[in-house]
Coordinates of C-alpha atoms and ligand atoms in Angstrom, one line a residue:
M2 CA 126.6 59.0 134.4
N3 CA 126.0 59.9 130.8
P4 CA 126.0 57.1 128.4
S5 CA 128.9 57.6 126.0
R6 CA 130.0 56.3 122.7
R7 CA 133.6 56.6 121.7
G8 CA 134.1 59.7 123.8
V9 CA 130.9 61.5 122.9
I10 CA 128.4 62.2 125.7
V11 CA 125.4 61.0 123.7
S12 CA 122.9 62.9 125.9
N13 CA 124.6 66.2 125.0
V14 CA 124.5 65.7 121.2
I15 CA 122.4 68.0 119.1
G16 CA 121.7 66.8 115.6
I17 CA 121.9 69.4 112.8
L18 CA 120.3 68.1 109.6
L19 CA 121.8 69.6 106.5
D20 CA 121.3 69.2 102.7
L21 CA 123.7 66.7 101.3
K22 CA 125.7 69.3 99.4
T23 CA 126.1 71.4 102.5
Y24 CA 127.0 68.4 104.6
L25 CA 129.7 67.3 102.1
G26 CA 131.1 70.8 102.1
I27 CA 131.8 70.9 105.9
L28 CA 135.3 69.5 105.7
R29 CA 136.2 71.6 102.6
N30 CA 134.8 74.7 104.4
Q31 CA 132.3 75.2 101.5
T32 CA 128.9 75.2 103.1
G33 CA 127.3 78.0 101.1
Y34 CA 124.9 80.1 103.1
E35 CA 125.3 77.9 106.2
H36 CA 127.8 79.4 108.7
I37 CA 128.6 76.1 110.4
D38 CA 131.3 77.7 112.6
Y39 CA 128.5 79.6 114.4
Y40 CA 126.7 76.4 115.3
N41 CA 130.0 74.9 116.6
Q42 CA 130.7 78.1 118.7
A43 CA 127.3 78.2 120.2
A44 CA 127.0 74.5 120.9
V45 CA 130.5 74.4 122.6
E46 CA 129.6 77.4 124.7
L47 CA 126.5 75.6 125.9
G48 CA 128.3 72.4 126.6
M49 CA 126.7 70.6 123.7
T50 CA 128.2 68.5 120.9
P51 CA 126.9 69.3 117.4
F52 CA 126.5 66.3 115.1
Y53 CA 126.0 67.1 111.4
M54 CA 123.8 64.7 109.5
C55 CA 122.2 64.3 106.1
L56 CA 119.2 62.2 105.4
K57 CA 121.2 60.0 103.0
H58 CA 123.2 58.6 105.9
V59 CA 120.4 58.2 108.3
N60 CA 118.5 55.1 109.1
T61 CA 115.7 54.6 111.7
K62 CA 118.2 53.9 114.6
S63 CA 121.4 55.6 113.8
A64 CA 123.2 58.1 111.6
L65 CA 126.7 58.4 110.2
G66 CA 127.7 62.0 110.5
L67 CA 130.3 64.5 111.5
C68 CA 130.8 65.2 115.2
F69 CA 132.5 68.4 116.3
E70 CA 134.5 67.8 119.4
N71 CA 137.8 69.2 120.7
K72 CA 137.8 71.7 117.8
N73 CA 137.8 68.9 115.2
Y74 CA 135.4 66.9 113.1
T75 CA 135.2 63.1 113.4
L76 CA 133.1 60.8 111.3
K77 CA 130.9 58.7 113.6
R78 CA 127.9 56.5 113.7
L79 CA 125.7 57.6 116.6
P80 CA 122.2 56.8 117.7
I81 CA 119.7 59.3 116.3
P82 CA 120.1 62.3 118.5
K83 CA 117.2 63.1 120.9
V84 CA 116.9 66.6 119.4
I85 CA 117.5 67.6 115.8
H86 CA 117.5 71.1 114.2
N87 CA 116.4 70.6 110.7
R88 CA 118.1 72.9 108.1
A89 CA 117.6 70.5 105.1
M90 CA 115.1 71.1 102.4
T91 CA 113.3 67.8 102.2
L92 CA 111.1 68.0 99.1
S93 CA 111.4 64.4 97.6
P94 CA 108.9 61.8 98.9
T95 CA 111.8 59.5 100.0
S96 CA 113.5 62.2 102.1
L97 CA 110.1 63.3 103.6
K98 CA 109.4 59.7 104.6
K99 CA 112.8 59.4 106.2
L100 CA 112.3 62.7 108.1
K101 CA 108.9 61.5 109.3
A102 CA 110.4 58.3 110.5
I103 CA 113.2 60.0 112.6
A104 CA 110.7 62.5 113.9
K105 CA 108.9 59.6 115.7
I106 CA 112.0 58.9 117.8
S107 CA 113.5 62.4 118.0
Q108 CA 112.3 65.9 118.6
V109 CA 112.9 67.3 115.1
F110 CA 112.4 71.0 115.2
N111 CA 111.5 72.9 112.0
G112 CA 111.0 69.5 110.4
Q113 CA 108.6 70.8 107.9
N114 CA 110.3 73.9 106.5
R115 CA 108.7 74.5 103.1
H116 CA 105.2 75.8 103.5
D117 CA 102.5 76.4 100.9
K118 CA 101.7 80.2 101.2
L119 CA 98.0 79.7 100.8
H120 CA 97.9 77.0 103.5
I121 CA 99.8 79.3 105.9
H122 CA 97.4 82.1 105.0
R123 CA 94.4 80.0 105.9
L124 CA 95.9 78.8 109.2
L125 CA 96.7 82.4 110.2
R126 CA 93.3 83.7 109.1
A127 CA 91.7 81.4 111.7
S128 CA 93.2 83.4 114.6
A129 CA 92.2 86.9 115.4
N130 CA 95.7 87.6 116.8
S131 CA 97.2 87.0 113.4
S132 CA 94.4 87.7 110.9
V133 CA 94.7 91.5 111.3
F134 CA 98.2 91.4 109.6
L135 CA 97.1 89.6 106.5
P136 CA 96.4 91.2 103.1
H137 CA 93.3 89.8 101.4
T138 CA 94.4 86.6 99.7
V139 CA 92.6 84.0 97.5
K140 CA 93.5 81.0 95.5
Y141 CA 94.3 81.8 91.8
S142 CA 91.6 81.0 89.2
R143 CA 90.7 82.9 86.1
E144 CA 87.4 83.8 87.8
N145 CA 89.1 85.1 90.9
L146 CA 91.5 87.1 88.7
V147 CA 88.6 88.9 87.2
K148 CA 87.1 89.5 90.6
A149 CA 90.4 90.9 91.9
M150 CA 90.5 93.3 88.9
N151 CA 87.1 94.6 89.8
R152 CA 87.9 94.9 93.5
E153 CA 91.6 96.0 93.8
D154 CA 93.7 98.9 92.5
S155 CA 96.7 96.7 92.7
F156 CA 97.5 93.1 93.5
F157 CA 100.1 90.4 93.3
V158 CA 99.8 87.0 91.6
K159 CA 102.3 84.6 93.2
P160 CA 103.2 80.9 93.1
T161 CA 102.1 79.3 96.4
N162 CA 105.2 77.3 96.8
S163 CA 108.2 79.0 95.3
S164 CA 111.0 81.3 96.6
V165 CA 113.5 84.0 95.9
G166 CA 110.8 86.1 94.1
K167 CA 110.4 83.6 91.2
G168 CA 107.3 83.8 89.0
I169 CA 105.7 86.8 90.9
I170 CA 103.5 89.1 88.9
K171 CA 102.4 92.6 90.0
V172 CA 99.3 94.2 88.6
A173 CA 98.1 97.9 89.0
A174 CA 95.2 99.7 87.5
M175 CA 95.8 102.8 85.3
P176 CA 93.3 105.3 83.9
D177 CA 91.1 104.3 81.0
G178 CA 90.8 100.5 81.8
V179 CA 94.6 100.0 81.2
W180 CA 96.6 97.7 83.5
Q181 CA 100.3 97.9 84.3
V182 CA 101.8 94.4 84.6
W183 CA 105.3 93.7 86.1
W184 CA 106.8 90.3 85.2
S185 CA 110.3 89.1 85.8
N186 CA 113.0 91.8 85.3
Q187 CA 111.2 93.2 82.3
L188 CA 109.9 96.8 82.1
P189 CA 106.2 96.9 83.1
R190 CA 103.9 96.5 80.2
Q191 CA 100.6 98.3 79.7
L192 CA 97.7 96.0 78.7
A193 CA 94.0 96.2 78.2
Q194 CA 91.7 94.2 80.5
Q195 CA 91.4 91.1 78.3
Q196 CA 95.1 91.1 77.4
T197 CA 96.0 91.3 81.1
I198 CA 93.9 88.3 81.9
D199 CA 95.4 86.3 79.0
F200 CA 98.9 87.3 79.9
I201 CA 98.6 86.3 83.6
D202 CA 96.7 83.1 82.9
G203 CA 99.4 82.1 80.4
K204 CA 102.1 82.7 83.0
V205 CA 100.2 80.8 85.7
N206 CA 99.7 78.0 83.2
S207 CA 97.8 75.6 85.7
Q208 CA 100.5 76.0 88.4
R209 CA 99.3 76.6 91.9
Y210 CA 99.1 80.4 92.4
L211 CA 97.4 82.9 94.7
I212 CA 96.2 86.4 94.3
Q213 CA 97.0 88.9 97.0
K214 CA 96.1 92.5 97.5
A215 CA 99.2 94.7 97.1
I216 CA 100.4 96.3 100.2
P217 CA 101.3 99.9 99.4
L218 CA 104.8 99.4 100.7
S219 CA 106.8 102.3 102.2
M220 CA 109.5 103.6 100.0
Y221 CA 113.2 104.3 100.3
E222 CA 114.8 106.5 97.7
G223 CA 111.7 105.9 95.5
R224 CA 112.0 102.1 95.8
P225 CA 109.6 99.9 97.9
Y226 CA 111.0 98.1 100.8
D227 CA 110.0 95.3 103.2
L228 CA 111.6 93.6 106.2
R229 CA 113.0 90.1 106.8
V230 CA 112.3 89.3 110.4
S231 CA 114.0 86.3 112.1
V232 CA 111.6 84.8 114.6
Q233 CA 112.9 81.9 116.6
R234 CA 112.2 79.9 119.7
G235 CA 114.9 80.4 122.4
D236 CA 116.2 79.0 125.7
K237 CA 112.8 78.5 127.4
G238 CA 110.9 77.6 124.3
Q239 CA 109.5 81.1 123.9
W240 CA 109.3 82.9 120.6
G241 CA 111.4 86.0 120.1
V242 CA 112.7 88.2 117.4
T243 CA 116.5 87.7 116.8
G244 CA 116.9 90.3 114.1
I245 CA 115.3 92.5 111.5
A246 CA 116.8 93.4 108.1
G247 CA 115.4 95.8 105.5
K248 CA 115.3 94.8 101.8
V249 CA 114.9 97.6 99.2
A250 CA 113.8 96.6 95.7
A251 CA 116.1 97.3 92.8
V252 CA 115.1 100.3 90.7
G253 CA 112.0 99.5 88.7
R254 CA 111.5 96.1 90.3
H255 CA 108.3 94.9 92.1
V256 CA 110.1 92.4 94.5
T257 CA 112.6 93.2 97.2
N258 CA 114.3 89.8 97.3
L259 CA 118.1 90.1 97.6
A260 CA 118.3 87.3 95.0
K261 CA 116.5 89.7 92.6
G262 CA 118.8 92.7 93.0
G263 CA 117.2 93.9 96.3
E264 CA 119.5 95.8 98.6
A265 CA 119.8 95.0 102.3
V266 CA 119.5 98.2 104.4
R267 CA 119.3 98.5 108.2
C268 CA 115.6 98.9 109.2
E269 CA 116.3 101.9 111.5
K270 CA 117.6 103.8 108.4
L271 CA 114.4 102.9 106.5
F272 CA 112.1 103.9 109.3
L273 CA 113.8 107.2 109.9
S274 CA 113.5 108.0 106.2
N275 CA 109.7 107.6 106.4
G276 CA 109.4 109.6 109.6
F277 CA 108.6 106.5 111.7
D278 CA 110.1 106.4 115.2
P279 CA 112.7 103.6 114.8
V280 CA 112.3 102.3 118.4
V281 CA 108.5 102.3 118.3
K282 CA 108.2 100.8 114.8
R283 CA 110.7 98.1 115.6
K284 CA 108.8 97.2 118.7
Q285 CA 105.5 97.1 116.8
V286 CA 107.0 94.8 114.1
E287 CA 108.5 92.5 116.8
E288 CA 105.2 92.2 118.6
A289 CA 103.3 91.5 115.4
A290 CA 105.9 88.8 114.4
I291 CA 105.6 87.1 117.8
L292 CA 101.8 87.1 117.6
I293 CA 102.0 85.5 114.2
A294 CA 104.6 82.9 115.2
E295 CA 102.6 82.0 118.3
S296 CA 99.4 81.5 116.4
L297 CA 101.1 79.5 113.6
S298 CA 102.9 77.2 116.1
I299 CA 99.6 76.3 117.7
Q300 CA 98.7 74.8 114.3
I301 CA 102.2 73.5 113.3
P302 CA 103.9 72.7 116.6
S303 CA 107.3 71.8 115.2
I304 CA 107.7 75.3 113.7
S305 CA 110.5 77.0 115.7
D306 CA 112.6 79.1 113.4
V307 CA 111.1 81.3 110.6
G308 CA 112.0 84.3 108.5
M309 CA 108.9 86.5 108.0
D310 CA 108.6 89.0 105.2
I311 CA 106.8 91.9 106.7
G312 CA 105.7 95.1 104.9
I313 CA 105.0 98.5 106.3
D314 CA 102.5 100.6 104.5
H315 CA 102.5 104.4 104.0
Q316 CA 100.5 104.9 107.2
G317 CA 102.9 102.7 109.2
A318 CA 100.6 99.7 109.4
I319 CA 102.2 96.3 109.6
W320 CA 101.4 93.5 107.1
L321 CA 102.6 89.9 106.7
I322 CA 103.7 89.0 103.2
E323 CA 104.9 85.5 103.8
V324 CA 106.5 83.1 106.3
N325 CA 109.8 81.3 105.2
G326 CA 110.5 78.0 106.9
R327 CA 114.2 78.1 106.3
D328 CA 115.6 81.6 106.7
Q329 CA 119.0 81.8 105.0
R330 CA 120.0 84.5 107.6
Y331 CA 122.7 85.9 105.3
Q332 CA 121.0 89.3 105.2
Y333 CA 122.7 90.1 108.5
K334 CA 126.1 89.3 106.9
H335 CA 125.3 91.8 104.2
L336 CA 124.6 94.4 106.8
N337 CA 127.6 93.7 109.0
L338 CA 125.3 92.9 111.8
N339 CA 127.6 90.1 112.9
K340 CA 126.3 89.7 116.5
T341 CA 122.7 89.3 115.1
F342 CA 124.0 86.9 112.5
Y343 CA 125.6 84.8 115.2
R344 CA 122.5 85.0 117.4
T345 CA 120.4 83.5 114.6
Y346 CA 122.6 80.4 115.0
E347 CA 122.9 80.5 118.7
T348 CA 119.1 80.8 119.4
P349 CA 118.2 77.4 117.8
M350 CA 121.1 75.9 119.8
L351 CA 119.6 77.4 123.0
Y352 CA 116.2 76.0 122.0
A353 CA 117.8 72.6 121.3
K354 CA 119.4 72.6 124.8
F355 CA 116.0 73.4 126.3
L356 CA 114.4 70.5 124.5
L357 CA 117.1 68.2 125.6
S358 CA 116.6 69.2 129.2
K359 CA 112.8 68.5 129.1
Ligands
ATP72 N1 101.1 91.5 98.6 C1 102.2 92.1 98.4 N2 102.3 93.5 98.5 C2 103.5 94.1 98.2 N3 104.6 93.5 97.9 C3 104.6 92.2 97.7 C4 103.4 91.4 98.0 N4 103.7 90.1 97.8 C5 105.0 90.1 97.4 N5 105.5 91.3 97.4 C6 106.9 91.6 97.1 O1 107.5 90.5 96.4 C7 108.5 89.9 97.3 C8 108.5 88.4 97.2 O2 107.3 87.9 97.6 P1 107.2 86.7 98.6 O3 108.0 86.9 99.7 O4 105.7 86.4 98.8 O5 107.7 85.5 97.6 P2 109.0 84.6 97.6 O6 109.3 84.3 96.2 O7 108.6 83.4 98.3 O8 110.2 85.1 98.3 P3 111.2 84.3 99.4 O9 112.4 84.1 98.7 O10 111.3 85.3 100.5 O11 110.5 83.1 99.9 C9 108.2 90.4 98.7 O12 109.4 90.5 99.5 C10 107.7 91.8 98.3 O13 108.8 92.7 98.0
MG73 MG1 109.7 86.3 100.4

């Protein structure tokens, strides 16, 4: 018989760790990007009980959280669940320490979900399966900036640990030693070599940055696009691609992030507009994403749910731009891909059930 605590079959409980704000929003139905109903629906269909937690209310043995049973939430103190799907962004040392402590007694998947871009690049470079998809990338230094200007026609200078397209600079060579520099939402400026170096170095301002060769991204209506690819572990622990969404940069912008005015467009539409066979290209992207996820998870075993930014160049070659550890998934909502949106919540629940059964 299953051990139970006040009606809950403890062995069927799946922990879902949320940021405090999201957790507190559950009963008010204000959970921002997190579509909590989808976790509930998937877990119930799988015979599991979702238990929503936040690190503030967790100790090393138990957690006070919201249990979803019989279509209702109940506040309960339960033992730390055997399996926990982490959706919280744990950046402070205290929360990281707590997360580490519960990971000793529970299988926390996606525990570490904020990854330094340069660190990920180095891990992926080490494997032949994934290194072929990586644009040349080095740590930022004034010296490496000068080298990049001698070597590349165009490159990006990016913070190694930021998101939503913040702080990203694009640089492209023009005739006569002039450089075109894109920064923030301003019109690109044209600068001489030394001015370019001083401008970039001033923006970097001792923060941790990297320099990455620019992928000549395929265009849609004259605007560059890339793809957000949701790569998740499923019911047998295997990696799969749950969905792909295109992101087209706003007119004049050098980043495609939806938070920076980018437009979500179905990838088939984008592929067709470039003369790529949509079925073939989609399959190639999926295969690349799975190879990348597999090679990354050898090095970081808890990784199980990522959103990759993947670019396609003018020749149709596939390039990895970055790996996001906490995909917001809402691109599918923008695109009315409701089944895919649901599956991005269902797949981690299938994986959680698999982990529980092990
Ligand atoms: N090497 C590159 N070549 C071409 N475009 C690039 C390159 N690096 C970044 N970009 C553009 O800038 C966007 C943002 O870059 P990136 O995804 O690395 O940063 P981010 O701020 O972490 O975004 P996210 O919110 O997805 O975490 C990319 O989606 C792409 O449109
Ligand atoms: Mg990105």
